[in-house]
Short mmCIF file of C-alpha atoms in Angstrom, two decimals:
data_model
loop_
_atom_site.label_atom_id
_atom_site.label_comp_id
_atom_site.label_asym_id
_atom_site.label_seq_id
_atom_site.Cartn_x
_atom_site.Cartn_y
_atom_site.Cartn_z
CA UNK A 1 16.20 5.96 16.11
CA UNK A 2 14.60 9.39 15.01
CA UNK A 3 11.06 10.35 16.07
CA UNK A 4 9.45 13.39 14.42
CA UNK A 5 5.48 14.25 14.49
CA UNK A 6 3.57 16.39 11.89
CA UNK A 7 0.62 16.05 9.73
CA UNK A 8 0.55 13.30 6.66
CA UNK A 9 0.41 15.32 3.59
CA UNK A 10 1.04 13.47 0.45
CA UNK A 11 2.07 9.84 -0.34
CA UNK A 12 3.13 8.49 -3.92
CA UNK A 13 5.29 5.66 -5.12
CA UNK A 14 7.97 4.89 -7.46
CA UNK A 15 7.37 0.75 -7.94
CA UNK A 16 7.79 -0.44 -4.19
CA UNK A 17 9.35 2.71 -2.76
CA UNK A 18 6.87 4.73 -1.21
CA UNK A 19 7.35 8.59 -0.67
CA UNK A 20 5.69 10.15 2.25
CA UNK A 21 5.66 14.05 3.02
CA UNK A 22 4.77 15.42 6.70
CA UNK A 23 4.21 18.72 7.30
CA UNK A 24 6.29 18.98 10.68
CA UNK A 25 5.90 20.90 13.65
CA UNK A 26 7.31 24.56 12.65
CA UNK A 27 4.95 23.49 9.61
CA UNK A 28 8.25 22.17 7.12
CA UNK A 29 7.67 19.81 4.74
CA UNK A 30 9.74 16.76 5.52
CA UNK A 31 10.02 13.40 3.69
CA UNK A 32 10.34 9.66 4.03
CA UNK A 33 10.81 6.62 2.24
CA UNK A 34 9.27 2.77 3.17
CA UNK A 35 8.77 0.20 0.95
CA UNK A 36 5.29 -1.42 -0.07
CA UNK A 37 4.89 -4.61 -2.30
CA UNK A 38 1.05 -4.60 -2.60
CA UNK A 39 -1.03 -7.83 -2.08
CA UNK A 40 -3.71 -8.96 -4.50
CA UNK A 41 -6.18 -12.13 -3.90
CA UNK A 42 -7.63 -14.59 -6.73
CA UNK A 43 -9.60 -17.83 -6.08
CA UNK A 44 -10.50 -20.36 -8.84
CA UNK A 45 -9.34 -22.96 -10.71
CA UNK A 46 -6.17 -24.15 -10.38
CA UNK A 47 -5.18 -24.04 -14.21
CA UNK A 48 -6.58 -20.06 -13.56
CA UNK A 49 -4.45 -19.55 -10.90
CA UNK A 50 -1.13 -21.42 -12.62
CA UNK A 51 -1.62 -19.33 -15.43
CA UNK A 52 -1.67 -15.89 -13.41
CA UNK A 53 1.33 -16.75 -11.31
CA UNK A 54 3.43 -17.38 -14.87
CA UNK A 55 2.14 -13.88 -16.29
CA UNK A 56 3.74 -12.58 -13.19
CA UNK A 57 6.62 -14.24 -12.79
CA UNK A 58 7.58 -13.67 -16.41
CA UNK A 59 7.31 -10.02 -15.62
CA UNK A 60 9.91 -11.04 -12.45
CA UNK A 61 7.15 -9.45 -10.26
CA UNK A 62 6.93 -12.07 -7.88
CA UNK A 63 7.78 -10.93 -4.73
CA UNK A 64 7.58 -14.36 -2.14
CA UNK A 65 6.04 -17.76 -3.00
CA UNK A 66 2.21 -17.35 -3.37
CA UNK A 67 0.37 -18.98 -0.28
CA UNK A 68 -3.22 -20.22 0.57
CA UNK A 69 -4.92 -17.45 3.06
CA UNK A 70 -8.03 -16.91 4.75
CA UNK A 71 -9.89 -13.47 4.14
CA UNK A 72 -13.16 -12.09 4.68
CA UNK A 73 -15.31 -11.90 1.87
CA UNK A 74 -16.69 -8.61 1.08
CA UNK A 75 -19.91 -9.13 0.85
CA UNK A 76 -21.03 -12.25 2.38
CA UNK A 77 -18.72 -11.07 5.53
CA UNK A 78 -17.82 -15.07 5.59
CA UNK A 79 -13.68 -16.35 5.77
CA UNK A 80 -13.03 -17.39 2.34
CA UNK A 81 -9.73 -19.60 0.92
CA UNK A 82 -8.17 -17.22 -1.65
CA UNK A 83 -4.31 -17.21 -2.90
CA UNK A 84 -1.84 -14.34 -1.78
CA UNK A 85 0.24 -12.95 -4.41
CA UNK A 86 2.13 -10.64 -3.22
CA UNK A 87 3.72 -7.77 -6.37
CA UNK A 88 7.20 -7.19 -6.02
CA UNK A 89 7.06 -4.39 -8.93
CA UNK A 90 3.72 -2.37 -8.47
CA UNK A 91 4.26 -0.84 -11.79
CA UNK A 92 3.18 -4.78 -13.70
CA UNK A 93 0.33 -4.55 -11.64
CA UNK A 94 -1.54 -2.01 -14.51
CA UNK A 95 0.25 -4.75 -17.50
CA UNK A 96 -1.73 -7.83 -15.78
CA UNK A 97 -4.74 -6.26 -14.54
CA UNK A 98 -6.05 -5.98 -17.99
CA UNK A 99 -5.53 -9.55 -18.60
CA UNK A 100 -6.90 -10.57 -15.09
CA UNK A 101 -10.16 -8.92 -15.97
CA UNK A 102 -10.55 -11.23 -18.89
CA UNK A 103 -11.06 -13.98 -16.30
CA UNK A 104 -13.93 -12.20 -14.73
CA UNK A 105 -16.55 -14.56 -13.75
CA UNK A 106 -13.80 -17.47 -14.01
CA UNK A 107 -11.90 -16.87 -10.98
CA UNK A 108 -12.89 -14.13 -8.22
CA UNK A 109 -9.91 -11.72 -8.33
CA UNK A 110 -9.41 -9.29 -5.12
CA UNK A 111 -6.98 -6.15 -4.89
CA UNK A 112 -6.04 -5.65 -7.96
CA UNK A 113 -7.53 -2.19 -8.32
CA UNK A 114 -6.53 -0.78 -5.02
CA UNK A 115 -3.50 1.91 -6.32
CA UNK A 116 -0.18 1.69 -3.87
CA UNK A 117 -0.44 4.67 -1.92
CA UNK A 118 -4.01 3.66 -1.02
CA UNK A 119 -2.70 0.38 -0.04
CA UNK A 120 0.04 1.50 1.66
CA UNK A 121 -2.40 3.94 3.79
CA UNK A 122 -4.30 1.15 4.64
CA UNK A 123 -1.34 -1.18 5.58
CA UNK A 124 -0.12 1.49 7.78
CA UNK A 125 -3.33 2.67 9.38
CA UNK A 126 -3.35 6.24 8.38
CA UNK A 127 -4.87 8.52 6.69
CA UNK A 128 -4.63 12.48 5.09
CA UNK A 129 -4.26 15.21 7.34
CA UNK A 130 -3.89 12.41 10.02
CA UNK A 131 -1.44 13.67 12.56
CA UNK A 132 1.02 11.04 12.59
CA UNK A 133 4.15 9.92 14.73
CA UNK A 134 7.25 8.29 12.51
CA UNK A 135 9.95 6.50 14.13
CA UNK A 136 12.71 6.70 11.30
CA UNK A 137 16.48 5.98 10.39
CA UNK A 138 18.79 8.58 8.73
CA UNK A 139 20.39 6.17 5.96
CA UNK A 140 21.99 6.50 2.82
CA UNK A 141 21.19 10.95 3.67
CA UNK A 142 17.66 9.35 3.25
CA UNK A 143 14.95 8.94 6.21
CA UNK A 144 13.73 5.48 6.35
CA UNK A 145 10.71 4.76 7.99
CA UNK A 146 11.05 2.12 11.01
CA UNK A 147 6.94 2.65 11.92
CA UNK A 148 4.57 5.38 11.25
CA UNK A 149 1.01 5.79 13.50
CA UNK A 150 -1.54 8.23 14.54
CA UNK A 151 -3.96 8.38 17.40
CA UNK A 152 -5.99 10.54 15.29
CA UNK A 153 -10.02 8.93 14.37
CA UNK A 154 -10.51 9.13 10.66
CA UNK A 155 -14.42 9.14 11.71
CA UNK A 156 -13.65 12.30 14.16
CA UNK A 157 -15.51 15.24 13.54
CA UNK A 158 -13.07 17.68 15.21
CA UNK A 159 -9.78 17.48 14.18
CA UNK A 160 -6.53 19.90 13.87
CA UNK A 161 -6.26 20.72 10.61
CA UNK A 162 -2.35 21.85 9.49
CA UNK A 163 -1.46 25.38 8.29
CA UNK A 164 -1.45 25.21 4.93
CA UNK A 165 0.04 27.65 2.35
CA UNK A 166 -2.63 28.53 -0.52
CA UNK A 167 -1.41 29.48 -3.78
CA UNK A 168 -3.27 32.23 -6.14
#
């Protein structure tokens, strides 16, 4: 197991493969791969919900079984009973989003919005410019995360801030 430290400086994905850049120590740009299958919520009728989980499994997006799951709601702040899809191809997530909103009003839909680096920041508990730790594995002549973290406060006021090259 590898350990490096640097600053997070970019994050983007190709379907569940998530790229992450760290500016390293002597100020190098180094990158990493993970792997993110995002998470969306619905809650509704049960001819709704059928219907959804066809759409996506006849895009072969389906990444595990879907399961009942208790969540905070967003605005009430109260534990609601929503289903857990979970996208094994992030990419049919912008194909069935359009058809999901048609059942605004129908069914309360959760997640579906949230793009997969954003996700996967939130997953992972970090943040840009966050000085993070990664524990990684050199396979394939690819680094593969094992766990990323920072101690750094995304509400902090003082922070490092990484030398960065400007271009004119």
């Amino acid at each position: 197991m590898n350990i490096i430290e640097g600053f997070l400086f970019d994050i983007y994905n190709v379907e569940e493969q998530v790229y992450v850049w760290v500016l390293d120590k002597e100020n190098k740009p180094q990158l990493f791969l993970d792997t993110f299958y995002p998470e969306i919520y619905l809650d509704g009728p049960r001819i709704l919900l059928e219907k959804v989980v066809k759409r996506i499994l006849f895009y072969n997006a389906l990444k595990e079984k879907p399961v009942w799951v208790s969540r905070k709601h967003f605005y009430s702040n109260r534990d609601v009973r929503v289903l857990k899809i979970v996208i094994s191809k992030p990419s049919v997530m912008r194909k069935i989003l359009h058809k999901l909103y048609a059942f605004y009003g129908l069914m309360d839909i959760y997640h579906t919005d949230i793009e997969v680096p954003t996700g996967y920041s939130y997953y992972r508990k970090i943040f840009p410019l966050a000085k993070v730790k990664i524990e990684y594995e050199n396979r394939n002549n690819f680094n593969r995360i094992q766990n990323i973290y920072t101690d750094d406060d995304i509400d902090a006021c003082e922070y490092e801030v990484p030398m960065l090259k400007i271009m004119e």
